mmCIF file of N, CA and C in Angstrom:
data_model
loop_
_atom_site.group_PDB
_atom_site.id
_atom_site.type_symbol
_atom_site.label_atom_id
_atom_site.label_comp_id
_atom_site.label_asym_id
_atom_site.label_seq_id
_atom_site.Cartn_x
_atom_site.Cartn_y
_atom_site.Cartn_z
ATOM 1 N N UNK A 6 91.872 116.154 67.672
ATOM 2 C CA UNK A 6 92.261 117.528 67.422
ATOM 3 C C UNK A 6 93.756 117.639 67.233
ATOM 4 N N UNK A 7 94.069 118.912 67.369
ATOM 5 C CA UNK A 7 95.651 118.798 67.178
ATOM 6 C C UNK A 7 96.572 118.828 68.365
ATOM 7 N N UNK A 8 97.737 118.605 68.035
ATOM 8 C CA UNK A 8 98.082 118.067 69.669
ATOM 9 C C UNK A 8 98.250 119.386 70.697
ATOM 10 N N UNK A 9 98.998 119.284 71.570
ATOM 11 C CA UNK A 9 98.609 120.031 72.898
ATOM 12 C C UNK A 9 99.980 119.871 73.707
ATOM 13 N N UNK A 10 100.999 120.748 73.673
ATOM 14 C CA UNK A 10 102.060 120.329 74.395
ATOM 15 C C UNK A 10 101.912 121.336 76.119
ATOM 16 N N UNK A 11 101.687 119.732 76.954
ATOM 17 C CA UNK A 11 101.923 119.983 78.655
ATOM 18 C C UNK A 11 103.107 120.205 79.507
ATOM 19 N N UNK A 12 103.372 120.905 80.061
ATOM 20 C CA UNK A 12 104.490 120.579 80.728
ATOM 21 C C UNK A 12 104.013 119.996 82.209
ATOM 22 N N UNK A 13 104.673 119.352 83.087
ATOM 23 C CA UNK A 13 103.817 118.766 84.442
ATOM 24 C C UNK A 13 105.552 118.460 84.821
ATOM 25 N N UNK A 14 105.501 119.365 85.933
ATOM 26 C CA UNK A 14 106.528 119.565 87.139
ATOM 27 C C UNK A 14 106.613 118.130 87.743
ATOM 28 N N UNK A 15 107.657 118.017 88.398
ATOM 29 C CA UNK A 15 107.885 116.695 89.318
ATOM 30 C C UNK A 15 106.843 116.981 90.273
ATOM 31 N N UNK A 16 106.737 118.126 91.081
ATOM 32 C CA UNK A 16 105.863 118.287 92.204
ATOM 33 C C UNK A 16 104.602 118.685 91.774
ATOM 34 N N UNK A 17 104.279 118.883 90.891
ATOM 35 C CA UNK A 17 102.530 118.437 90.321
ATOM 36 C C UNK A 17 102.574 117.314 90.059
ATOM 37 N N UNK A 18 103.153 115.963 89.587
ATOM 38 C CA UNK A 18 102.805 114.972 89.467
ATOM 39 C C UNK A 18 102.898 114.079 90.935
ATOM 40 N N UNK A 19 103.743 114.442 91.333
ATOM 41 C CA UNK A 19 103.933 113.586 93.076
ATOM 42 C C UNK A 19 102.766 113.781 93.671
ATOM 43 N N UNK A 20 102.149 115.198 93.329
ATOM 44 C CA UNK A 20 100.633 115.253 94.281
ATOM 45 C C UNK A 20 99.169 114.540 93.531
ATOM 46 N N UNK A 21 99.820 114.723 92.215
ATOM 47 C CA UNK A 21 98.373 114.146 90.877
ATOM 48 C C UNK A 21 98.542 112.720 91.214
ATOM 49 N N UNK A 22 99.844 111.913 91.038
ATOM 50 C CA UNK A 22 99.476 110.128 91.155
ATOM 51 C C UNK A 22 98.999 109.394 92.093
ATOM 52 N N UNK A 23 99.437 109.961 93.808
ATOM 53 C CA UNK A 23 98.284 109.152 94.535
ATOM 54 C C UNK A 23 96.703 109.420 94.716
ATOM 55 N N UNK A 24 96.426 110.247 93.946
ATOM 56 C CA UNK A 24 95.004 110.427 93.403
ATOM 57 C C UNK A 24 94.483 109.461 92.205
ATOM 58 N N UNK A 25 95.135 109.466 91.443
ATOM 59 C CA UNK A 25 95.033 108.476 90.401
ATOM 60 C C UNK A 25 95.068 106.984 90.773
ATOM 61 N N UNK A 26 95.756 106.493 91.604
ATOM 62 C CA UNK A 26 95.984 105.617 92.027
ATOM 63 C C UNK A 26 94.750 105.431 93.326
ATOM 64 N N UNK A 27 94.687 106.029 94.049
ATOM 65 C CA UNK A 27 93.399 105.873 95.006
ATOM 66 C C UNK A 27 92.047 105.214 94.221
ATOM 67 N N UNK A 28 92.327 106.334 93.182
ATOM 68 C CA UNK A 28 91.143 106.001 92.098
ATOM 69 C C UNK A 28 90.937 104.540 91.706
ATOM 70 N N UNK A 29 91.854 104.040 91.109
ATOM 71 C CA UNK A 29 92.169 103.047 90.827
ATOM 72 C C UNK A 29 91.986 101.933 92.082
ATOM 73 N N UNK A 30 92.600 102.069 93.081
ATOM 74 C CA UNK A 30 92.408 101.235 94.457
ATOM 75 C C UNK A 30 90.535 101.117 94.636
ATOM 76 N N UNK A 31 89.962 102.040 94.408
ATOM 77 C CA UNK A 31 88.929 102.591 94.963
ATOM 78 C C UNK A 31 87.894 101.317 93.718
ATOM 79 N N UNK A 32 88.217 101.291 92.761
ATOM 80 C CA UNK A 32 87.689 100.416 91.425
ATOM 81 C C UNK A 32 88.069 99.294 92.016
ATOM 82 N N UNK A 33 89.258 98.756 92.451
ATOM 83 C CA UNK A 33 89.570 97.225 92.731
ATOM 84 C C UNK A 33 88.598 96.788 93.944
ATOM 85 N N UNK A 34 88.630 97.570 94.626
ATOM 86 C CA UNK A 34 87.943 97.011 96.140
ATOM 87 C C UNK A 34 89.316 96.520 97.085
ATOM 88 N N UNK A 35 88.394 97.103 98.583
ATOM 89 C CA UNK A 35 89.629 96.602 99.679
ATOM 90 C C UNK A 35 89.830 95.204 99.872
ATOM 91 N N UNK A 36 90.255 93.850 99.395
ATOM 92 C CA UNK A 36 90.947 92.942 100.358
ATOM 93 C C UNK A 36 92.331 92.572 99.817
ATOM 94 N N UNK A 37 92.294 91.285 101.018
ATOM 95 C CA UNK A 37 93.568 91.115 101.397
ATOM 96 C C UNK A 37 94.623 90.860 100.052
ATOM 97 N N UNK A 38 94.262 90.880 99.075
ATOM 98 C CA UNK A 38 94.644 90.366 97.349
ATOM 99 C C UNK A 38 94.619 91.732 96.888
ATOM 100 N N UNK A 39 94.741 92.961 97.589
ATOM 101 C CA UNK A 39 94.227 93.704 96.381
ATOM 102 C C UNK A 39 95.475 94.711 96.000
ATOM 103 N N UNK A 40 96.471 94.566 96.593
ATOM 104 C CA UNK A 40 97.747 94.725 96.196
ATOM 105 C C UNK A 40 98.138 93.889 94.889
ATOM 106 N N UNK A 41 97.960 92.735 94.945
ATOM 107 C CA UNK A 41 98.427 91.606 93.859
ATOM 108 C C UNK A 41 97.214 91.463 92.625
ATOM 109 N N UNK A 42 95.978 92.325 92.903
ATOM 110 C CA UNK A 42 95.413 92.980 91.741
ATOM 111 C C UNK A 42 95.496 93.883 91.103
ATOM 112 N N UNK A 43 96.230 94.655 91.668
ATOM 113 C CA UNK A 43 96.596 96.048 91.250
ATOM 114 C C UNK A 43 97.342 95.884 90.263
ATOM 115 N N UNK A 44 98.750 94.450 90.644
ATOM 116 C CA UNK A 44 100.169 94.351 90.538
ATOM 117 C C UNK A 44 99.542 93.616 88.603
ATOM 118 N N UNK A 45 98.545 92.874 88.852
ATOM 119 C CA UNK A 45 98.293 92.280 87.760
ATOM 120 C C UNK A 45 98.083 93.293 86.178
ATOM 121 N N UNK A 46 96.746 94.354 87.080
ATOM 122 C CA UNK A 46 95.824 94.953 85.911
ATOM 123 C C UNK A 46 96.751 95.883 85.580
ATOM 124 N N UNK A 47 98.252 95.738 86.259
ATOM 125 C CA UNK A 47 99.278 96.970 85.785
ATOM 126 C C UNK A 47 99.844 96.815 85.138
ATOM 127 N N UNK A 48 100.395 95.161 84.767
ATOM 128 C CA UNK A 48 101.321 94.364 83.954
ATOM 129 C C UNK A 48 100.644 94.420 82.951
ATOM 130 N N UNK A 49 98.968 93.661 82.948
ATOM 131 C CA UNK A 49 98.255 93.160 81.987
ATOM 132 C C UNK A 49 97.946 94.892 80.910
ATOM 133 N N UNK A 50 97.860 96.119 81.467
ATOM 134 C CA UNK A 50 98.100 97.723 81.320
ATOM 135 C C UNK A 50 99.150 97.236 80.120
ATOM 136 N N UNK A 51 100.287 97.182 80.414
ATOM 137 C CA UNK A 51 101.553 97.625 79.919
ATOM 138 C C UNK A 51 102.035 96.668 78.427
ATOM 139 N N UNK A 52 101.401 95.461 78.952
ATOM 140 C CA UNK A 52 101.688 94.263 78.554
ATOM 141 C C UNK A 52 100.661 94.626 76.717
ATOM 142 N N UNK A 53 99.793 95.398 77.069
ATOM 143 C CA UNK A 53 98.308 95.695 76.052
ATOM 144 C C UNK A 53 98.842 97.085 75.212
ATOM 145 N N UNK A 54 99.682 97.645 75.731
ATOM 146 C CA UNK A 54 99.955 98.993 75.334
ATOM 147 C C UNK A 54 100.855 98.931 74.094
ATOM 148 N N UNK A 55 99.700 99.639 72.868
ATOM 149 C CA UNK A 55 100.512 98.892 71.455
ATOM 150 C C UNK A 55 101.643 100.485 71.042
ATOM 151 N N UNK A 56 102.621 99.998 70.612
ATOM 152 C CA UNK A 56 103.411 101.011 70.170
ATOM 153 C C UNK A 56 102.973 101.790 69.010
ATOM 154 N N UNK A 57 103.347 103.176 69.372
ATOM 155 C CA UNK A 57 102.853 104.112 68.415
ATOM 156 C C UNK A 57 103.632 105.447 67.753
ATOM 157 N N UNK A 58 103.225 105.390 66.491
ATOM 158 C CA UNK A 58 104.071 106.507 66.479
ATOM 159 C C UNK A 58 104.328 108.236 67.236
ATOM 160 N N UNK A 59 105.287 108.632 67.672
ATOM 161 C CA UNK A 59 105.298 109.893 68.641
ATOM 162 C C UNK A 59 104.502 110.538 68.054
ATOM 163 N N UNK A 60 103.996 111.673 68.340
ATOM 164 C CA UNK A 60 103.081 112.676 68.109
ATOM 165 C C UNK A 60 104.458 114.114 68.486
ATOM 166 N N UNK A 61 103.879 114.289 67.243
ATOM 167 C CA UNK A 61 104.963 115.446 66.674
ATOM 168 C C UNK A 61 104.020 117.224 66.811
ATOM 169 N N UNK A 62 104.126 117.780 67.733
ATOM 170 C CA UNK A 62 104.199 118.721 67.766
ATOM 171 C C UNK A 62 104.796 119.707 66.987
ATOM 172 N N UNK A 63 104.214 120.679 66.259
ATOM 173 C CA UNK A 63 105.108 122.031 65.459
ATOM 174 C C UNK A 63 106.042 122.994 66.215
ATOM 175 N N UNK A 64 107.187 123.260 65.560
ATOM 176 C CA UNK A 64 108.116 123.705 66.283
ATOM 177 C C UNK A 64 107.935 124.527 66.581
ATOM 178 N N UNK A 65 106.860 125.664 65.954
ATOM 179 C CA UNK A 65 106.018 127.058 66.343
ATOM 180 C C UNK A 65 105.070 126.660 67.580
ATOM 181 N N UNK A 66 104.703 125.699 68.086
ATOM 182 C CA UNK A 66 103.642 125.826 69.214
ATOM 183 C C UNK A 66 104.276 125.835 70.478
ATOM 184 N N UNK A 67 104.214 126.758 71.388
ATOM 185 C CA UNK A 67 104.548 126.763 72.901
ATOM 186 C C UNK A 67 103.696 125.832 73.755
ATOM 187 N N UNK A 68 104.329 125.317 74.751
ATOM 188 C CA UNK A 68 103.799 124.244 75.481
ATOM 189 C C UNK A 68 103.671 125.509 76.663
ATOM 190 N N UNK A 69 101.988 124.622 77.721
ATOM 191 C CA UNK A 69 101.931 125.542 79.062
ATOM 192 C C UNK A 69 101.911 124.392 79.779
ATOM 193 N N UNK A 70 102.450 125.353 81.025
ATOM 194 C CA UNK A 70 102.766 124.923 82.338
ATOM 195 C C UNK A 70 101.233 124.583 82.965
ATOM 196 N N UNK A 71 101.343 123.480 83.279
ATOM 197 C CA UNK A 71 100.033 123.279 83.761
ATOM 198 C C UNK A 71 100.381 123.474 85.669
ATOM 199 N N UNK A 72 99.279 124.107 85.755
ATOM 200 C CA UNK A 72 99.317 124.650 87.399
ATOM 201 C C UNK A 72 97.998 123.822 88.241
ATOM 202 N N UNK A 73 97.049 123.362 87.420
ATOM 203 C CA UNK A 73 96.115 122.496 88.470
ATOM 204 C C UNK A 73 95.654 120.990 87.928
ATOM 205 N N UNK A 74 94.707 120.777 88.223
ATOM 206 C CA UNK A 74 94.275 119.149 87.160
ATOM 207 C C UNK A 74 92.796 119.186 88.155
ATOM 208 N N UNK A 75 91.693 119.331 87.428
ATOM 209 C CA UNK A 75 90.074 118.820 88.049
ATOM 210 C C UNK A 75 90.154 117.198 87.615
ATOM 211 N N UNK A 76 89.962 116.402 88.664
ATOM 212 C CA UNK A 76 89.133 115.094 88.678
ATOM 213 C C UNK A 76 87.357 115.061 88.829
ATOM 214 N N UNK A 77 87.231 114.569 87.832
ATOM 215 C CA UNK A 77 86.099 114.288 87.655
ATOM 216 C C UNK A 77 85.638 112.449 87.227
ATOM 217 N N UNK A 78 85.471 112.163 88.747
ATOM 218 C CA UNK A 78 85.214 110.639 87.984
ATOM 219 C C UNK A 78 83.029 110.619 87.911
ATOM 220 N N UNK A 79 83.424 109.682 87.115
ATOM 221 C CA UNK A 79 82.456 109.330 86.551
ATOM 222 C C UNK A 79 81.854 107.645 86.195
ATOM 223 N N UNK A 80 81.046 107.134 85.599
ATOM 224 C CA UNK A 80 80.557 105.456 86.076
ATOM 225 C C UNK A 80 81.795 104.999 85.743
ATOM 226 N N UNK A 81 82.406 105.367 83.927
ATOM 227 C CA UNK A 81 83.036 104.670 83.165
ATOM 228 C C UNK A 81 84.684 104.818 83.387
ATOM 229 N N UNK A 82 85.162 106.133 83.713
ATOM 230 C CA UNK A 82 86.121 106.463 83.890
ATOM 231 C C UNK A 82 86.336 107.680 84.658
ATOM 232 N N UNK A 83 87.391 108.211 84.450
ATOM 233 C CA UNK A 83 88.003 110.017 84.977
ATOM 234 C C UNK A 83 88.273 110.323 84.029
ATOM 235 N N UNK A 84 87.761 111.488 84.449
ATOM 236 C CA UNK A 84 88.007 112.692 83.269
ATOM 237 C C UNK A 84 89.481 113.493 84.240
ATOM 238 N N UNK A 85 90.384 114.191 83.206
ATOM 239 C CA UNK A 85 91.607 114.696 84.093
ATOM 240 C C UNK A 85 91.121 116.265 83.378
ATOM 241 N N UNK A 86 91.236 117.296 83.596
ATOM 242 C CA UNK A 86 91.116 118.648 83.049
ATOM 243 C C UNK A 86 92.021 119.339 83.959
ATOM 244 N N UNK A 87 93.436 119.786 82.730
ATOM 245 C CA UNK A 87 94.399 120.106 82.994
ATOM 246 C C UNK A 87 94.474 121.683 82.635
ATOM 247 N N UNK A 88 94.302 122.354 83.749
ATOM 248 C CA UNK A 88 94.424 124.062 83.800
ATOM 249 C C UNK A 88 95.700 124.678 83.912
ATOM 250 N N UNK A 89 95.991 126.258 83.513
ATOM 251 C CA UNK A 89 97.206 127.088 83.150
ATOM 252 C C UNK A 89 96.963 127.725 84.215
ATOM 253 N N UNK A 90 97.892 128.393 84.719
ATOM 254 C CA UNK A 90 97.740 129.380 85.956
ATOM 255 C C UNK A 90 96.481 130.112 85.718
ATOM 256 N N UNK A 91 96.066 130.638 84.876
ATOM 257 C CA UNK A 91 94.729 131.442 85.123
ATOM 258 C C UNK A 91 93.921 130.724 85.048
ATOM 259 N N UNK A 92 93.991 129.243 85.591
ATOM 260 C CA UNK A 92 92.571 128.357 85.544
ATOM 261 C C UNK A 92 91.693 128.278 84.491
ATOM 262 N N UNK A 93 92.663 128.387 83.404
ATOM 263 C CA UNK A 93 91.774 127.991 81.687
ATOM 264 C C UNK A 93 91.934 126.336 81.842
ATOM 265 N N UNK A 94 90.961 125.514 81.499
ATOM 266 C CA UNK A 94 91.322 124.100 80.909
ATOM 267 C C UNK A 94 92.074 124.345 79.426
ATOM 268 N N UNK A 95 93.734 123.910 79.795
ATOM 269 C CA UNK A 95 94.056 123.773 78.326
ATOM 270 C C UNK A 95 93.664 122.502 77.914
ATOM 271 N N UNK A 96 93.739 121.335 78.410
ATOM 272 C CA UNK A 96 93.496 120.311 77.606
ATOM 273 C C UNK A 96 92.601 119.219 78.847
ATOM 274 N N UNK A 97 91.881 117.899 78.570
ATOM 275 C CA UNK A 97 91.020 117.692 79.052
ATOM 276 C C UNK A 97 91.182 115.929 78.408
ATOM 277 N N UNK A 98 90.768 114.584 79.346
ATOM 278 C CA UNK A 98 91.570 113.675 79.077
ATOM 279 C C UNK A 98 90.170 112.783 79.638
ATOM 280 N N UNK A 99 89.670 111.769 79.241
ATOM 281 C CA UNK A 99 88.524 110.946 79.588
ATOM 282 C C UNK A 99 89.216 109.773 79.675
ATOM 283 N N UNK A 100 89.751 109.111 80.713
ATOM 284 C CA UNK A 100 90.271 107.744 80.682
ATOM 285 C C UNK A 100 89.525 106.739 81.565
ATOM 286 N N UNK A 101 89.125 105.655 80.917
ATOM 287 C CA UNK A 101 89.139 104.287 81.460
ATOM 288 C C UNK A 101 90.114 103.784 82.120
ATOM 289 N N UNK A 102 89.922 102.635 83.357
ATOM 290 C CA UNK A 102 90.637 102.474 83.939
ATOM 291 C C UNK A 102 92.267 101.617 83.323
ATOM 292 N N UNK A 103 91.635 100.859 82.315
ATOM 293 C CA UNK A 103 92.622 100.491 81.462
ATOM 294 C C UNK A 103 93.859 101.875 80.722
ATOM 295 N N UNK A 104 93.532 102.462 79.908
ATOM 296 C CA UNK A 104 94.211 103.466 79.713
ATOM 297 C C UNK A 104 94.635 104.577 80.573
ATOM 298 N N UNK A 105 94.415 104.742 81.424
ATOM 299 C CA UNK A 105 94.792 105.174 82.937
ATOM 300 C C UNK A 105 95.868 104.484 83.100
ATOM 301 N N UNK A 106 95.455 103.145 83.631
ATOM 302 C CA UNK A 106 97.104 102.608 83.906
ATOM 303 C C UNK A 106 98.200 102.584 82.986
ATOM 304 N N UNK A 107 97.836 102.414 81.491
ATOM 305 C CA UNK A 107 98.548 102.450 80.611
ATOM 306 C C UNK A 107 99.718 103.877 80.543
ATOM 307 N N UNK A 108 98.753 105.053 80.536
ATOM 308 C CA UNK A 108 99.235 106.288 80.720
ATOM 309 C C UNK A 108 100.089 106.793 82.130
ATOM 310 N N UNK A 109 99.737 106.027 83.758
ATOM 311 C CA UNK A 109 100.225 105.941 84.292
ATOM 312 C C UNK A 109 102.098 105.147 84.472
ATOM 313 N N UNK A 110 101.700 103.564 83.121
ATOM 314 C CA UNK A 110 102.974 103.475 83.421
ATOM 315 C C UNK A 110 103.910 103.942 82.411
ATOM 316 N N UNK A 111 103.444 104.763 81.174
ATOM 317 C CA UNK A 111 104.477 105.943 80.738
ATOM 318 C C UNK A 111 104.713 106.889 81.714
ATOM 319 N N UNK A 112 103.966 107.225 82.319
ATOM 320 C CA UNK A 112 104.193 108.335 82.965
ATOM 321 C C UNK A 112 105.823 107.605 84.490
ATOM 322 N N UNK A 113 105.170 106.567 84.837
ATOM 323 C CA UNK A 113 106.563 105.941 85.532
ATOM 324 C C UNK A 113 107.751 105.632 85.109
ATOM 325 N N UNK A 114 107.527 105.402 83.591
ATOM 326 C CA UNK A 114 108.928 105.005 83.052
ATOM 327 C C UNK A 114 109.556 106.451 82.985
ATOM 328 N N UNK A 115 108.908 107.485 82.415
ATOM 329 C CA UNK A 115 109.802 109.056 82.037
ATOM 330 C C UNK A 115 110.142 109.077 83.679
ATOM 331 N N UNK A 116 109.821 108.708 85.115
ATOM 332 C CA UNK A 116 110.047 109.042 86.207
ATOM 333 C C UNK A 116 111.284 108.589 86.271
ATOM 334 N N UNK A 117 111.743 107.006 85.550
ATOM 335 C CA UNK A 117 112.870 106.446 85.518
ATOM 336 C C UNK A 117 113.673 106.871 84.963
ATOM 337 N N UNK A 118 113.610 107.575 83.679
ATOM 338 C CA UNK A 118 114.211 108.108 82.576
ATOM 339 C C UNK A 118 114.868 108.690 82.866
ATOM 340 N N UNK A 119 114.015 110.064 84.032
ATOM 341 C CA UNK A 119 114.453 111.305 84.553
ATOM 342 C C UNK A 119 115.420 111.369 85.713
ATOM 343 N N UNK A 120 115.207 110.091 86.469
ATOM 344 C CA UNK A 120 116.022 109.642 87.676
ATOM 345 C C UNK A 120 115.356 110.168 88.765
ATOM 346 N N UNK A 121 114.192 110.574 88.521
ATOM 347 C CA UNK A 121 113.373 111.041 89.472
ATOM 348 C C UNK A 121 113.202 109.939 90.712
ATOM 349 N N UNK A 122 112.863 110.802 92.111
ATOM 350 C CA UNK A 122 112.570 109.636 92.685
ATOM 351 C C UNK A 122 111.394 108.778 92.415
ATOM 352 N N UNK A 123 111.375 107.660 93.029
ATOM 353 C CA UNK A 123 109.810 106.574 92.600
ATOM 354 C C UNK A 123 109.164 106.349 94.157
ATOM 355 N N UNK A 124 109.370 107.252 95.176
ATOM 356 C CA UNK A 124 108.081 107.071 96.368
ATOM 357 C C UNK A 124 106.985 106.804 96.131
ATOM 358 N N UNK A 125 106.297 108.228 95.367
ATOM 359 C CA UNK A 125 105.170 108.569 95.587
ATOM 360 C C UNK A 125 104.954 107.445 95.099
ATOM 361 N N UNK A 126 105.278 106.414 93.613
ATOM 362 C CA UNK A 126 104.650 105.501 93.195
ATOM 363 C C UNK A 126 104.229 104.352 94.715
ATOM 364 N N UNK A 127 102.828 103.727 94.360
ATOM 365 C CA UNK A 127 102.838 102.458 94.996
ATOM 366 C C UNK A 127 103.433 101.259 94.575
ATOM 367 N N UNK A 128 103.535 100.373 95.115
ATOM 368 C CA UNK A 128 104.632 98.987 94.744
ATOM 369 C C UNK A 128 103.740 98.218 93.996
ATOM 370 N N UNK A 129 102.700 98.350 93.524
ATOM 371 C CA UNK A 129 102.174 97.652 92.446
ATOM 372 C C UNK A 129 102.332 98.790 90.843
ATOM 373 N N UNK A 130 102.836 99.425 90.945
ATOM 374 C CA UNK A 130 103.414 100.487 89.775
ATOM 375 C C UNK A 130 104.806 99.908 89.423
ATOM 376 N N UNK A 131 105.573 99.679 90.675
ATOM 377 C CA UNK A 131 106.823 99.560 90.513
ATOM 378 C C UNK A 131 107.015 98.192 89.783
ATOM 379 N N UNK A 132 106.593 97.131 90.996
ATOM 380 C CA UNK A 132 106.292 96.110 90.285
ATOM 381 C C UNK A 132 105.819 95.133 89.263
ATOM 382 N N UNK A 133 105.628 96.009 88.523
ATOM 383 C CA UNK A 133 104.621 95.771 87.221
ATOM 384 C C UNK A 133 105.569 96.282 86.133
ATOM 385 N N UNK A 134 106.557 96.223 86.674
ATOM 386 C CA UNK A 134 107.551 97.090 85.323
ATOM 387 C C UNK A 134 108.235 95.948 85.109
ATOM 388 N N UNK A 135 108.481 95.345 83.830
ATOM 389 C CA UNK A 135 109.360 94.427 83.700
ATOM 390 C C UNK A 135 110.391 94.042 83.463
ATOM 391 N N UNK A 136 111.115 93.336 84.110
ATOM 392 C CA UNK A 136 112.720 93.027 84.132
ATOM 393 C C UNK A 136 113.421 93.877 82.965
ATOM 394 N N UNK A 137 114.656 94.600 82.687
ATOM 395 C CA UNK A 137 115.455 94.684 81.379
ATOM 396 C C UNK A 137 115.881 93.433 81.549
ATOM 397 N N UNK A 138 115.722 93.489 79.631
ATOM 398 C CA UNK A 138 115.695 92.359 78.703
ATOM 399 C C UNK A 138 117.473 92.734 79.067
ATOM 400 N N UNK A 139 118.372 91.546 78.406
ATOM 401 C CA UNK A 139 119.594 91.243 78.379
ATOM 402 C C UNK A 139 120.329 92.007 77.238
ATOM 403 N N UNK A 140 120.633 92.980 76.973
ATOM 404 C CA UNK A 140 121.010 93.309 75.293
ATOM 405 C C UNK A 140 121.940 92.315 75.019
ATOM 406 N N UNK A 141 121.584 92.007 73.335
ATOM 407 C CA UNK A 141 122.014 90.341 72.456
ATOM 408 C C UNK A 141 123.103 91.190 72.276
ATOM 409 N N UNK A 142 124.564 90.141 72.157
ATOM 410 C CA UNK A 142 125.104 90.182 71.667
ATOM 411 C C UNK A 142 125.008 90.516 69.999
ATOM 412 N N UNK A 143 126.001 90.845 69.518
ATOM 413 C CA UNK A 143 126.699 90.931 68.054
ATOM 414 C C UNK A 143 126.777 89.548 68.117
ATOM 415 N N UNK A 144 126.710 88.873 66.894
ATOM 416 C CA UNK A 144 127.054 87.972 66.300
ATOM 417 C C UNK A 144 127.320 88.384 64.941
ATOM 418 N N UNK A 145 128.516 88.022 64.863
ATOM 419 C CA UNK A 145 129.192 87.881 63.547
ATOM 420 C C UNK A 145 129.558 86.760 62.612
ATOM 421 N N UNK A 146 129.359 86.898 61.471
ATOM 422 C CA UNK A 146 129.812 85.754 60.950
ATOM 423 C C UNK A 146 130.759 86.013 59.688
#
């Protein structure tokens, strides 16, 4: 369809990601490795995530404030259904656990971007982010 501009507060997302992430915990299973599975399917997430072109919104469309989010999981994935203060679903999101994390670690990098803090994240979010590259020199010849 056509796109859909969200806005999502620092303090709606601090309360939305350890839900998402539970979710996610909840798919891996509890043992003693399951930190360093997390740490993997987050890299292997990011590592898969093909670049794309932005999605361009019209300069005539107003973006809403989203005020709630319904979880709805299901066998294959979660569904996210993202409501406006009067509890309309403006927009509505079916993710697999793969694209979940994917979308999760955009959603961590704009946290970096923003200088936001990174608590709420768990350390397999954090950790899964990879080193900055060295910027190359100029070479001239």
């Amino acid at each position: 369809g056509s796109p859909v501009v969200l806005w999502l507060t620092q303090r709606f997302l601090n309360r939305l990601i350890p839900h998402l992430c539970q979710w996610l915990d909840q798919r891996v299973g509890a043992t003693p490795l399951t930190e360093v599975k997390q740490e993997f399917a987050q890299q292997k997430a990011r590592a898969e995530l093909e670049a794309q072109p932005p999605v361009r919104a019209r300069p005539d469309m107003q973006g809403v404030l989203i005020h709630s989010v319904d979880l709805k999981p299901s066998r294959t994935g979660l569904g996210l259904h993202f409501k406006d203060v009067g509890g309309n679903v403006i927009a509505s999101l079916q993710l697999q656990p793969m694209p979940l994390r994917q979308w999760l670690n955009i959603v961590y990098d704009q946290y970096l971007q923003a200088g936001w803090p990174t608590t709420v994240w768990p350390a397999w979010v954090a950790e899964a982010k990879p080193a900055a590259t060295p910027a190359r020199a100029a070479v001239l010849h």
